[in-house]
PDB file of N, CA and C in Angstrom:
ATOM      1  N   MET A 288       0.794  -1.147  -0.125  1.00 79.00           N
ATOM      2  CA  MET A 288      -0.112   0.029   0.046  1.00 79.00           C
ATOM      3  C   MET A 288       0.818   1.264  -0.021  1.00 79.00           C
ATOM      4  N   ALA A 289       2.055   1.219   0.733  1.00 86.00           N
ATOM      5  CA  ALA A 289       3.051   2.485   0.598  1.00 86.00           C
ATOM      6  C   ALA A 289       3.350   2.744  -0.844  1.00 86.00           C
ATOM      7  N   ILE A 290       3.679   1.741  -1.471  1.00 88.00           N
ATOM      8  CA  ILE A 290       4.041   2.037  -2.842  1.00 88.00           C
ATOM      9  C   ILE A 290       3.061   2.976  -3.556  1.00 88.00           C
ATOM     10  N   TYR A 291       1.750   2.502  -3.702  1.00 88.00           N
ATOM     11  CA  TYR A 291       0.817   3.168  -4.313  1.00 88.00           C
ATOM     12  C   TYR A 291       0.443   4.549  -3.642  1.00 88.00           C
ATOM     13  N   SER A 292       0.584   4.495  -2.223  1.00 90.00           N
ATOM     14  CA  SER A 292       0.359   6.253  -1.577  1.00 90.00           C
ATOM     15  C   SER A 292       1.413   6.796  -2.097  1.00 90.00           C
ATOM     16  N   ALA A 293       2.541   6.510  -2.341  1.00 90.00           N
ATOM     17  CA  ALA A 293       3.862   7.416  -2.866  1.00 90.00           C
ATOM     18  C   ALA A 293       3.473   7.632  -4.430  1.00 90.00           C
ATOM     19  N   GLN A 294       3.200   6.588  -4.960  1.00 91.00           N
ATOM     20  CA  GLN A 294       2.853   7.032  -6.577  1.00 91.00           C
ATOM     21  C   GLN A 294       1.764   8.078  -6.488  1.00 91.00           C
ATOM     22  N   ILE A 295       0.614   7.909  -5.936  1.00 90.00           N
ATOM     23  CA  ILE A 295      -0.410   8.620  -5.925  1.00 90.00           C
ATOM     24  C   ILE A 295      -0.137  10.156  -5.681  1.00 90.00           C
ATOM     25  N   ARG A 296       0.675  10.344  -4.597  1.00 91.00           N
ATOM     26  CA  ARG A 296       1.099  11.757  -4.283  1.00 91.00           C
ATOM     27  C   ARG A 296       1.827  12.221  -5.473  1.00 91.00           C
ATOM     28  N   HIS A 297       2.772  11.559  -6.007  1.00 89.00           N
ATOM     29  CA  HIS A 297       3.401  12.201  -7.301  1.00 89.00           C
ATOM     30  C   HIS A 297       2.468  12.334  -8.488  1.00 89.00           C
ATOM     31  N   ALA A 298       1.760  11.205  -8.869  1.00 89.00           N
ATOM     32  CA  ALA A 298       0.739  11.468  -9.996  1.00 89.00           C
ATOM     33  C   ALA A 298      -0.239  12.478  -9.796  1.00 89.00           C
ATOM     34  N   ARG A 299      -0.536  13.092  -8.555  1.00 91.00           N
ATOM     35  CA  ARG A 299      -1.370  14.157  -8.562  1.00 91.00           C
ATOM     36  C   ARG A 299      -0.969  15.301  -9.236  1.00 91.00           C
ATOM     37  N   ARG A 300       0.350  15.597  -9.156  1.00 91.00           N
ATOM     38  CA  ARG A 300       1.213  16.563  -9.694  1.00 91.00           C
ATOM     39  C   ARG A 300       1.576  16.235 -11.022  1.00 91.00           C
ATOM     40  N   SER A 301       2.000  15.202 -11.488  1.00 91.00           N
ATOM     41  CA  SER A 301       2.627  14.971 -12.868  1.00 91.00           C
ATOM     42  C   SER A 301       1.733  14.137 -13.708  1.00 91.00           C
ATOM     43  N   TYR A 302       1.008  13.154 -13.140  1.00 88.00           N
ATOM     44  CA  TYR A 302       0.414  12.035 -14.134  1.00 88.00           C
ATOM     45  C   TYR A 302      -1.267  12.028 -13.728  1.00 88.00           C
ATOM     46  N   PRO A 303      -1.955  13.188 -13.618  1.00 91.00           N
ATOM     47  CA  PRO A 303      -3.348  12.895 -13.067  1.00 91.00           C
ATOM     48  C   PRO A 303      -4.093  11.781 -13.800  1.00 91.00           C
ATOM     49  N   ASP A 304      -3.818  11.585 -15.197  1.00 91.00           N
ATOM     50  CA  ASP A 304      -4.542  10.525 -15.776  1.00 91.00           C
ATOM     51  C   ASP A 304      -4.407   9.112 -15.161  1.00 91.00           C
ATOM     52  N   LEU A 305      -3.392   9.149 -14.349  1.00 89.00           N
ATOM     53  CA  LEU A 305      -3.129   7.660 -13.849  1.00 89.00           C
ATOM     54  C   LEU A 305      -3.800   7.483 -12.432  1.00 89.00           C
ATOM     55  N   LEU A 306      -4.370   8.497 -11.879  1.00 89.00           N
ATOM     56  CA  LEU A 306      -4.915   8.633 -10.553  1.00 89.00           C
ATOM     57  C   LEU A 306      -6.014   7.469 -10.451  1.00 89.00           C
ATOM     58  N   PRO A 307      -6.894   7.463 -11.343  1.00 91.00           N
ATOM     59  CA  PRO A 307      -8.025   6.449 -11.287  1.00 91.00           C
ATOM     60  C   PRO A 307      -7.563   5.198 -11.154  1.00 91.00           C
ATOM     61  N   TRP A 308      -6.459   4.553 -11.810  1.00 87.00           N
ATOM     62  CA  TRP A 308      -5.905   3.371 -11.618  1.00 87.00           C
ATOM     63  C   TRP A 308      -5.095   3.200 -10.440  1.00 87.00           C
ATOM     64  N   LEU A 309      -4.334   4.226 -10.011  1.00 87.00           N
ATOM     65  CA  LEU A 309      -3.707   4.074  -8.557  1.00 87.00           C
ATOM     66  C   LEU A 309      -4.548   4.007  -7.714  1.00 87.00           C
ATOM     67  N   GLU A 310      -5.511   4.934  -7.768  1.00 88.00           N
ATOM     68  CA  GLU A 310      -6.531   4.952  -6.423  1.00 88.00           C
ATOM     69  C   GLU A 310      -7.310   3.966  -6.438  1.00 88.00           C
ATOM     70  N   ALA A 311      -7.471   2.996  -7.390  1.00 86.00           N
ATOM     71  CA  ALA A 311      -8.228   1.886  -7.037  1.00 86.00           C
ATOM     72  C   ALA A 311      -7.810   0.587  -6.413  1.00 86.00           C
ATOM     73  N   THR A 312      -6.291   0.751  -6.561  1.00 80.00           N
ATOM     74  CA  THR A 312      -5.487  -0.466  -5.819  1.00 80.00           C
ATOM     75  C   THR A 312      -5.533  -0.580  -4.450  1.00 80.00           C
ATOM     76  N   PRO A 313      -5.331   0.633  -3.826  1.00 80.00           N
ATOM     77  CA  PRO A 313      -5.101   0.669  -2.370  1.00 80.00           C
ATOM     78  C   PRO A 313      -6.278   0.127  -1.625  1.00 80.00           C
ATOM     79  N   GLY A 314      -7.473   0.065  -2.168  1.00 80.00           N
ATOM     80  CA  GLY A 314      -8.835  -0.588  -1.781  1.00 80.00           C
ATOM     81  C   GLY A 314      -8.672  -1.881  -1.595  1.00 80.00           C
ATOM     82  N   HIS A 315      -8.075  -2.343  -2.502  1.00 82.00           N
ATOM     83  CA  HIS A 315      -7.734  -3.987  -2.646  1.00 82.00           C
ATOM     84  C   HIS A 315      -6.749  -4.213  -1.524  1.00 82.00           C
ATOM     85  N   GLU A 316      -5.631  -3.451  -1.491  1.00 84.00           N
ATOM     86  CA  GLU A 316      -4.662  -3.745  -0.677  1.00 84.00           C
ATOM     87  C   GLU A 316      -5.204  -3.704   0.822  1.00 84.00           C
ATOM     88  N   THR A 317      -6.045  -2.634   1.395  1.00 86.00           N
ATOM     89  CA  THR A 317      -6.560  -2.578   2.399  1.00 86.00           C
ATOM     90  C   THR A 317      -7.609  -3.726   2.870  1.00 86.00           C
ATOM     91  N   ARG A 318      -8.306  -4.066   1.817  1.00 89.00           N
ATOM     92  CA  ARG A 318      -9.216  -5.510   2.128  1.00 89.00           C
ATOM     93  C   ARG A 318      -8.342  -6.679   2.502  1.00 89.00           C
ATOM     94  N   ASP A 319      -7.284  -6.718   1.808  1.00 89.00           N
ATOM     95  CA  ASP A 319      -6.393  -7.914   1.836  1.00 89.00           C
ATOM     96  C   ASP A 319      -5.678  -7.941   3.252  1.00 89.00           C
ATOM     97  N   ARG A 320      -5.150  -6.659   3.618  1.00 87.00           N
ATOM     98  CA  ARG A 320      -4.548  -6.445   4.843  1.00 87.00           C
ATOM     99  C   ARG A 320      -5.243  -6.841   5.937  1.00 87.00           C
ATOM    100  N   SER A 321      -6.609  -6.378   5.809  1.00 91.00           N
ATOM    101  CA  SER A 321      -7.595  -6.755   6.864  1.00 91.00           C
ATOM    102  C   SER A 321      -8.017  -7.990   7.026  1.00 91.00           C
ATOM    103  N   SER A 322      -7.917  -8.721   5.971  1.00 92.00           N
ATOM    104  CA  SER A 322      -8.390 -10.088   5.960  1.00 92.00           C
ATOM    105  C   SER A 322      -7.116 -11.002   6.475  1.00 92.00           C
ATOM    106  N   PHE A 323      -5.868 -10.632   6.197  1.00 88.00           N
ATOM    107  CA  PHE A 323      -4.665 -11.217   6.793  1.00 88.00           C
ATOM    108  C   PHE A 323      -4.737 -10.954   8.391  1.00 88.00           C
ATOM    109  N   ARG A 324      -4.980  -9.653   8.671  1.00 90.00           N
ATOM    110  CA  ARG A 324      -4.876  -9.329  10.325  1.00 90.00           C
ATOM    111  C   ARG A 324      -6.095 -10.120  11.056  1.00 90.00           C
ATOM    112  N   ASP A 325      -7.267 -10.357  10.466  1.00 92.00           N
ATOM    113  CA  ASP A 325      -8.209 -11.149  10.903  1.00 92.00           C
ATOM    114  C   ASP A 325      -7.777 -12.461  11.003  1.00 92.00           C
ATOM    115  N   ALA A 326      -7.246 -13.018  10.129  1.00 91.00           N
ATOM    116  CA  ALA A 326      -6.920 -14.503  10.154  1.00 91.00           C
ATOM    117  C   ALA A 326      -5.660 -14.621  11.362  1.00 91.00           C
ATOM    118  N   MET A 327      -4.712 -13.636  11.193  1.00 90.00           N
ATOM    119  CA  MET A 327      -3.681 -13.867  12.433  1.00 90.00           C
ATOM    120  C   MET A 327      -4.353 -13.620  13.764  1.00 90.00           C
ATOM    121  N   GLU A 328      -5.440 -12.813  13.880  1.00 92.00           N
ATOM    122  CA  GLU A 328      -6.063 -12.706  15.024  1.00 92.00           C
ATOM    123  C   GLU A 328      -6.593 -14.099  15.591  1.00 92.00           C
ATOM    124  N   GLN A 329      -7.208 -14.572  14.619  1.00 93.00           N
ATOM    125  CA  GLN A 329      -7.994 -15.837  15.014  1.00 93.00           C
ATOM    126  C   GLN A 329      -7.019 -16.991  15.360  1.00 93.00           C
ATOM    127  N   ARG A 330      -5.716 -17.041  14.795  1.00 91.00           N
ATOM    128  CA  ARG A 330      -4.796 -17.849  14.991  1.00 91.00           C
ATOM    129  C   ARG A 330      -3.829 -17.497  16.326  1.00 91.00           C
ATOM    130  N   GLY A 331      -4.143 -16.351  16.871  1.00 93.00           N
ATOM    131  CA  GLY A 331      -3.459 -15.848  18.027  1.00 93.00           C
ATOM    132  C   GLY A 331      -1.802 -15.398  17.681  1.00 93.00           C
ATOM    133  N   VAL A 332      -1.594 -14.922  16.488  1.00 90.00           N
ATOM    134  CA  VAL A 332      -0.384 -14.565  16.167  1.00 90.00           C
ATOM    135  C   VAL A 332      -0.453 -13.065  15.746  1.00 90.00           C
ATOM    136  N   THR A 333       0.831 -12.381  15.982  1.00 89.00           N
ATOM    137  CA  THR A 333       0.830 -11.051  15.839  1.00 89.00           C
ATOM    138  C   THR A 333       1.794 -10.797  14.414  1.00 89.00           C
ATOM    139  N   PRO A 334       1.605  -9.435  13.874  1.00 84.00           N
ATOM    140  CA  PRO A 334       2.198  -9.061  12.895  1.00 84.00           C
ATOM    141  C   PRO A 334       3.615  -8.941  12.879  1.00 84.00           C
ATOM    142  N   CYS A 335       4.491  -9.063  12.007  1.00 84.00           N
ATOM    143  CA  CYS A 335       5.717  -9.151  11.927  1.00 84.00           C
ATOM    144  C   CYS A 335       6.437  -7.660  12.479  1.00 84.00           C
ATOM    145  N   GLY A 336       7.376  -7.564  13.168  1.00 83.00           N
ATOM    146  CA  GLY A 336       7.868  -6.039  13.495  1.00 83.00           C
ATOM    147  C   GLY A 336       8.448  -5.503  12.452  1.00 83.00           C
ATOM    148  N   ALA A 337       8.778  -6.249  11.390  1.00 86.00           N
ATOM    149  CA  ALA A 337       9.353  -5.564  10.271  1.00 86.00           C
ATOM    150  C   ALA A 337       8.520  -4.922   9.230  1.00 86.00           C
ATOM    151  N   LEU A 338       7.091  -4.834   9.625  1.00 81.00           N
ATOM    152  CA  LEU A 338       6.240  -4.434   8.828  1.00 81.00           C
ATOM    153  C   LEU A 338       6.486  -2.648   8.620  1.00 81.00           C
ATOM    154  N   ALA A 339       6.860  -1.990   9.704  1.00 83.00           N
ATOM    155  CA  ALA A 339       7.285  -0.658   9.541  1.00 83.00           C
ATOM    156  C   ALA A 339       8.323  -0.257   8.462  1.00 83.00           C
ATOM    157  N   ILE A 340       9.296  -1.233   8.601  1.00 89.00           N
ATOM    158  CA  ILE A 340      10.674  -1.122   7.668  1.00 89.00           C
ATOM    159  C   ILE A 340       9.865  -1.318   6.302  1.00 89.00           C
ATOM    160  N   TRP A 341       9.227  -2.388   6.140  1.00 85.00           N
ATOM    161  CA  TRP A 341       8.629  -2.481   4.681  1.00 85.00           C
ATOM    162  C   TRP A 341       7.919  -1.511   4.070  1.00 85.00           C
ATOM    163  N   SER A 342       7.141  -0.714   5.102  1.00 87.00           N
ATOM    164  CA  SER A 342       6.418   0.415   4.618  1.00 87.00           C
ATOM    165  C   SER A 342       7.243   1.395   4.123  1.00 87.00           C
ATOM    166  N   ILE A 343       8.516   1.689   4.991  1.00 92.00           N
ATOM    167  CA  ILE A 343       9.295   2.681   4.670  1.00 92.00           C
ATOM    168  C   ILE A 343       9.942   2.290   3.062  1.00 92.00           C
ATOM    169  N   GLY A 344      10.432   1.250   2.847  1.00 90.00           N
ATOM    170  CA  GLY A 344      10.770   0.652   1.692  1.00 90.00           C
ATOM    171  C   GLY A 344       9.991   0.693   0.664  1.00 90.00           C
ATOM    172  N   GLY A 345       8.500   0.540   0.927  1.00 89.00           N
ATOM    173  CA  GLY A 345       7.607   0.699  -0.156  1.00 89.00           C
ATOM    174  C   GLY A 345       7.509   2.119  -0.406  1.00 89.00           C
ATOM    175  N   SER A 346       7.334   3.037   0.517  1.00 92.00           N
ATOM    176  CA  SER A 346       7.214   4.469   0.071  1.00 92.00           C
ATOM    177  C   SER A 346       8.329   4.791  -0.648  1.00 92.00           C
ATOM    178  N   ILE A 347       9.628   4.390  -0.470  1.00 92.00           N
ATOM    179  CA  ILE A 347      10.613   5.037  -1.218  1.00 92.00           C
ATOM    180  C   ILE A 347      10.677   4.527  -2.376  1.00 92.00           C
ATOM    181  N   LEU A 348      10.302   2.991  -2.670  1.00 90.00           N
ATOM    182  CA  LEU A 348      10.039   2.490  -3.935  1.00 90.00           C
ATOM    183  C   LEU A 348       8.899   3.237  -4.925  1.00 90.00           C
ATOM    184  N   GLY A 349       7.927   3.491  -4.332  1.00 90.00           N
ATOM    185  CA  GLY A 349       6.684   4.235  -4.960  1.00 90.00           C
ATOM    186  C   GLY A 349       7.281   5.648  -5.561  1.00 90.00           C
ATOM    187  N   ALA A 350       7.853   6.305  -4.498  1.00 91.00           N
ATOM    188  CA  ALA A 350       8.314   7.722  -4.796  1.00 91.00           C
ATOM    189  C   ALA A 350       9.299   7.669  -6.127  1.00 91.00           C
ATOM    190  N   LEU A 351      10.401   6.637  -6.023  1.00 90.00           N
ATOM    191  CA  LEU A 351      11.324   6.537  -7.080  1.00 90.00           C
ATOM    192  C   LEU A 351      10.584   5.835  -8.357  1.00 90.00           C
ATOM    193  N   THR A 352       9.695   5.202  -8.277  1.00 88.00           N
ATOM    194  CA  THR A 352       9.032   4.628  -9.619  1.00 88.00           C
ATOM    195  C   THR A 352       8.330   5.922 -10.294  1.00 88.00           C
ATOM    196  N   ALA A 353       7.625   6.682  -9.419  1.00 89.00           N
ATOM    197  CA  ALA A 353       6.749   7.834  -9.898  1.00 89.00           C
ATOM    198  C   ALA A 353       7.739   8.865 -10.538  1.00 89.00           C
ATOM    199  N   ALA A 354       9.099   9.083  -9.811  1.00 90.00           N
ATOM    200  CA  ALA A 354       9.853  10.059 -10.236  1.00 90.00           C
ATOM    201  C   ALA A 354      10.526   9.831 -11.558  1.00 90.00           C
ATOM    202  N   PHE A 355      10.797   8.494 -11.743  1.00 91.00           N
ATOM    203  CA  PHE A 355      11.272   7.941 -13.177  1.00 91.00           C
ATOM    204  C   PHE A 355      10.452   8.046 -14.346  1.00 91.00           C
ATOM    205  N   GLY A 356       9.084   8.375 -14.089  1.00 88.00           N
ATOM    206  CA  GLY A 356       8.049   8.389 -15.154  1.00 88.00           C
ATOM    207  C   GLY A 356       6.878   7.549 -15.158  1.00 88.00           C
ATOM    208  N   ARG A 357       5.978   7.897 -15.999  1.00 88.00           N
ATOM    209  CA  ARG A 357       4.708   7.113 -16.255  1.00 88.00           C
ATOM    210  C   ARG A 357       5.018   5.706 -16.482  1.00 88.00           C
ATOM    211  N   ALA A 358       5.944   5.409 -17.554  1.00 90.00           N
ATOM    212  CA  ALA A 358       6.215   4.141 -17.994  1.00 90.00           C
ATOM    213  C   ALA A 358       6.789   3.277 -16.699  1.00 90.00           C
ATOM    214  N   ASP A 359       7.613   3.755 -15.918  1.00 89.00           N
ATOM    215  CA  ASP A 359       8.050   3.182 -14.775  1.00 89.00           C
ATOM    216  C   ASP A 359       7.022   2.717 -13.729  1.00 89.00           C
ATOM    217  N   VAL A 360       6.264   3.573 -13.395  1.00 89.00           N
ATOM    218  CA  VAL A 360       5.014   3.323 -12.445  1.00 89.00           C
ATOM    219  C   VAL A 360       4.300   1.804 -12.906  1.00 89.00           C
ATOM    220  N   PHE A 361       4.124   1.767 -14.363  1.00 87.00           N
ATOM    221  CA  PHE A 361       3.361   0.585 -14.733  1.00 87.00           C
ATOM    222  C   PHE A 361       4.315  -0.697 -14.740  1.00 87.00           C
ATOM    223  N   VAL A 362       5.659  -0.483 -15.177  1.00 90.00           N
ATOM    224  CA  VAL A 362       6.705  -1.542 -15.164  1.00 90.00           C
ATOM    225  C   VAL A 362       7.085  -2.119 -13.760  1.00 90.00           C
ATOM    226  N   ARG A 363       7.388  -1.277 -12.704  1.00 86.00           N
ATOM    227  CA  ARG A 363       7.708  -1.544 -11.699  1.00 86.00           C
ATOM    228  C   ARG A 363       6.640  -2.088 -10.645  1.00 86.00           C
ATOM    229  N   THR A 364       5.328  -1.613 -10.896  1.00 86.00           N
ATOM    230  CA  THR A 364       4.247  -2.017 -10.145  1.00 86.00           C
ATOM    231  C   THR A 364       3.847  -3.332 -10.711  1.00 86.00           C
ATOM    232  N   ALA A 365       3.962  -3.649 -11.954  1.00 89.00           N
ATOM    233  CA  ALA A 365       3.662  -4.893 -12.568  1.00 89.00           C
ATOM    234  C   ALA A 365       4.588  -5.856 -11.857  1.00 89.00           C
ATOM    235  N   ALA A 366       6.018  -5.614 -11.914  1.00 91.00           N
ATOM    236  CA  ALA A 366       6.990  -6.486 -11.123  1.00 91.00           C
ATOM    237  C   ALA A 366       6.825  -6.669  -9.918  1.00 91.00           C
ATOM    238  N   VAL A 367       6.342  -5.829  -9.139  1.00 87.00           N
ATOM    239  CA  VAL A 367       5.889  -5.903  -7.475  1.00 87.00           C
ATOM    240  C   VAL A 367       4.708  -6.908  -7.469  1.00 87.00           C
ATOM    241  N   GLU A 368       3.950  -6.567  -8.333  1.00 88.00           N
ATOM    242  CA  GLU A 368       2.565  -7.612  -8.234  1.00 88.00           C
ATOM    243  C   GLU A 368       2.845  -8.897  -8.516  1.00 88.00           C
ATOM    244  N   ARG A 369       3.636  -9.228  -9.519  1.00 94.00           N
ATOM    245  CA  ARG A 369       3.939 -10.356 -10.026  1.00 94.00           C
ATOM    246  C   ARG A 369       4.633 -11.112  -8.913  1.00 94.00           C
ATOM    247  N   THR A 370       5.731 -10.478  -8.198  1.00 93.00           N
ATOM    248  CA  THR A 370       6.522 -10.901  -7.250  1.00 93.00           C
ATOM    249  C   THR A 370       5.475 -11.508  -5.843  1.00 93.00           C
ATOM    250  N   VAL A 371       4.696 -10.670  -5.677  1.00 90.00           N
ATOM    251  CA  VAL A 371       3.481 -10.792  -4.580  1.00 90.00           C
ATOM    252  C   VAL A 371       2.765 -12.157  -5.013  1.00 90.00           C
ATOM    253  N   ARG A 372       2.397 -11.993  -6.088  1.00 92.00           N
ATOM    254  CA  ARG A 372       1.409 -13.240  -6.732  1.00 92.00           C
ATOM    255  C   ARG A 372       2.171 -14.558  -6.532  1.00 92.00           C
ATOM    256  N   ARG A 373       3.398 -14.520  -6.945  1.00 95.00           N
ATOM    257  CA  ARG A 373       4.285 -15.615  -6.829  1.00 95.00           C
ATOM    258  C   ARG A 373       4.549 -16.114  -5.280  1.00 95.00           C
ATOM    259  N   HIS A 374       4.723 -15.202  -4.411  1.00 94.00           N
ATOM    260  CA  HIS A 374       4.859 -15.492  -3.117  1.00 94.00           C
ATOM    261  C   HIS A 374       3.614 -15.989  -2.488  1.00 94.00           C
ATOM    262  N   LEU A 375       2.415 -15.363  -2.905  1.00 93.00           N
ATOM    263  CA  LEU A 375       1.395 -16.013  -2.532  1.00 93.00           C
ATOM    264  C   LEU A 375       0.888 -17.367  -2.792  1.00 93.00           C
ATOM    265  N   GLU A 376       1.187 -17.614  -4.111  1.00 94.00           N
ATOM    266  CA  GLU A 376       1.118 -18.970  -4.583  1.00 94.00           C
ATOM    267  C   GLU A 376       1.894 -20.030  -3.848  1.00 94.00           C
ATOM    268  N   GLU A 377       3.067 -19.500  -3.483  1.00 94.00           N
ATOM    269  CA  GLU A 377       4.092 -20.418  -2.784  1.00 94.00           C
ATOM    270  C   GLU A 377       3.541 -20.811  -1.265  1.00 94.00           C
ATOM    271  N   GLN A 378       3.043 -19.609  -0.800  1.00 92.00           N
ATOM    272  CA  GLN A 378       2.372 -19.700   0.542  1.00 92.00           C
ATOM    273  C   GLN A 378       1.232 -20.829   0.610  1.00 92.00           C
ATOM    274  N   ALA A 379       0.411 -20.523  -0.458  1.00 93.00           N
ATOM    275  CA  ALA A 379      -0.808 -21.398  -0.680  1.00 93.00           C
ATOM    276  C   ALA A 379      -0.421 -22.846  -0.485  1.00 93.00           C
ATOM    277  N   ALA A 380       0.583 -23.230  -1.389  1.00 93.00           N
ATOM    278  CA  ALA A 380       0.941 -24.493  -1.731  1.00 93.00           C
ATOM    279  C   ALA A 380       1.644 -25.019  -0.232  1.00 93.00           C
ATOM    280  N   HIS A 381       2.339 -24.221   0.560  1.00 91.00           N
ATOM    281  CA  HIS A 381       3.130 -24.678   1.663  1.00 91.00           C
ATOM    282  C   HIS A 381       1.981 -24.789   2.821  1.00 91.00           C
ATOM    283  N   LEU A 382       0.868 -24.022   2.777  1.00 90.00           N
ATOM    284  CA  LEU A 382      -0.188 -24.215   3.881  1.00 90.00           C
ATOM    285  C   LEU A 382      -1.314 -24.985   3.442  1.00 90.00           C
ATOM    286  N   ASP A 383      -1.331 -25.556   2.380  1.00 88.00           N
ATOM    287  CA  ASP A 383      -2.424 -26.415   1.901  1.00 88.00           C
ATOM    288  C   ASP A 383      -2.891 -27.501   2.807  1.00 88.00           C
ATOM    289  N   ALA A 384      -1.944 -28.328   3.369  1.00 88.00           N
ATOM    290  CA  ALA A 384      -2.061 -29.294   4.444  1.00 88.00           C
ATOM    291  C   ALA A 384      -2.202 -28.915   5.659  1.00 88.00           C
ATOM    292  N   ALA A 385      -1.376 -27.867   6.034  1.00 90.00           N
ATOM    293  CA  ALA A 385      -1.548 -27.319   7.522  1.00 90.00           C
ATOM    294  C   ALA A 385      -2.668 -26.507   7.777  1.00 90.00           C
ATOM    295  N   ASP A 386      -3.307 -25.894   6.869  1.00 92.00           N
ATOM    296  CA  ASP A 386      -4.257 -24.741   7.362  1.00 92.00           C
ATOM    297  C   ASP A 386      -5.061 -24.627   6.078  1.00 92.00           C
ATOM    298  N   PRO A 387      -5.988 -25.278   5.760  1.00 92.00           N
ATOM    299  CA  PRO A 387      -6.956 -25.244   4.499  1.00 92.00           C
ATOM    300  C   PRO A 387      -7.630 -23.980   4.282  1.00 92.00           C
ATOM    301  N   SER A 388      -7.993 -23.570   5.683  1.00 91.00           N
ATOM    302  CA  SER A 388      -8.962 -22.152   5.458  1.00 91.00           C
ATOM    303  C   SER A 388      -7.996 -21.098   5.251  1.00 91.00           C
ATOM    304  N   LEU A 389      -6.790 -20.953   5.659  1.00 91.00           N
ATOM    305  CA  LEU A 389      -5.879 -19.901   5.382  1.00 91.00           C
ATOM    306  C   LEU A 389      -5.534 -19.972   3.913  1.00 91.00           C
ATOM    307  N   THR A 390      -5.411 -21.305   3.301  1.00 92.00           N
ATOM    308  CA  THR A 390      -4.920 -21.562   1.993  1.00 92.00           C
ATOM    309  C   THR A 390      -6.035 -20.831   1.129  1.00 92.00           C
ATOM    310  N   THR A 391      -7.213 -20.971   1.446  1.00 92.00           N
ATOM    311  CA  THR A 391      -8.592 -20.598   0.795  1.00 92.00           C
ATOM    312  C   THR A 391      -8.230 -19.003   0.788  1.00 92.00           C
ATOM    313  N   LEU A 392      -8.150 -18.422   1.902  1.00 92.00           N
ATOM    314  CA  LEU A 392      -7.821 -16.997   2.022  1.00 92.00           C
ATOM    315  C   LEU A 392      -6.729 -16.342   1.201  1.00 92.00           C
ATOM    316  N   VAL A 393      -5.738 -17.018   1.098  1.00 91.00           N
ATOM    317  CA  VAL A 393      -4.524 -16.883   0.300  1.00 91.00           C
ATOM    318  C   VAL A 393      -4.875 -16.896  -1.089  1.00 91.00           C
ATOM    319  N   ARG A 394      -5.489 -17.883  -1.509  1.00 92.00           N
ATOM    320  CA  ARG A 394      -5.794 -17.987  -2.903  1.00 92.00           C
ATOM    321  C   ARG A 394      -6.924 -17.013  -3.354  1.00 92.00           C
ATOM    322  N   GLU A 395      -7.644 -16.612  -2.613  1.00 89.00           N
ATOM    323  CA  GLU A 395      -8.656 -15.492  -2.913  1.00 89.00           C
ATOM    324  C   GLU A 395      -7.993 -14.232  -3.115  1.00 89.00           C
ATOM    325  N   ILE A 396      -7.069 -13.907  -2.272  1.00 86.00           N
ATOM    326  CA  ILE A 396      -6.402 -12.589  -2.461  1.00 86.00           C
ATOM    327  C   ILE A 396      -5.493 -12.782  -3.738  1.00 86.00           C
TER     328      ILE A 396
END
């Protein structure tokens, strides 16, 4: 979500035509994050302490992609989304036997 927030801030000034696309995505991210937090609470686990660091890194990545231009917003965002999707697929495969309901959540996201 931090990546998109930084891109949105820059796009407001430089690429207003990208705003509808960029602003639609954080809603998905917020929903997914909420779903994961609910699943963690149900299982009695807490979020990783590194989330704050990841958020800072995401903000920097989002600002850099926006600063490098419109095409970079698309190219790097697609690369990040592919990486996240691959990670989720790996997690679903790992969780399949251990926690089928969590596997379902991961696959839905």
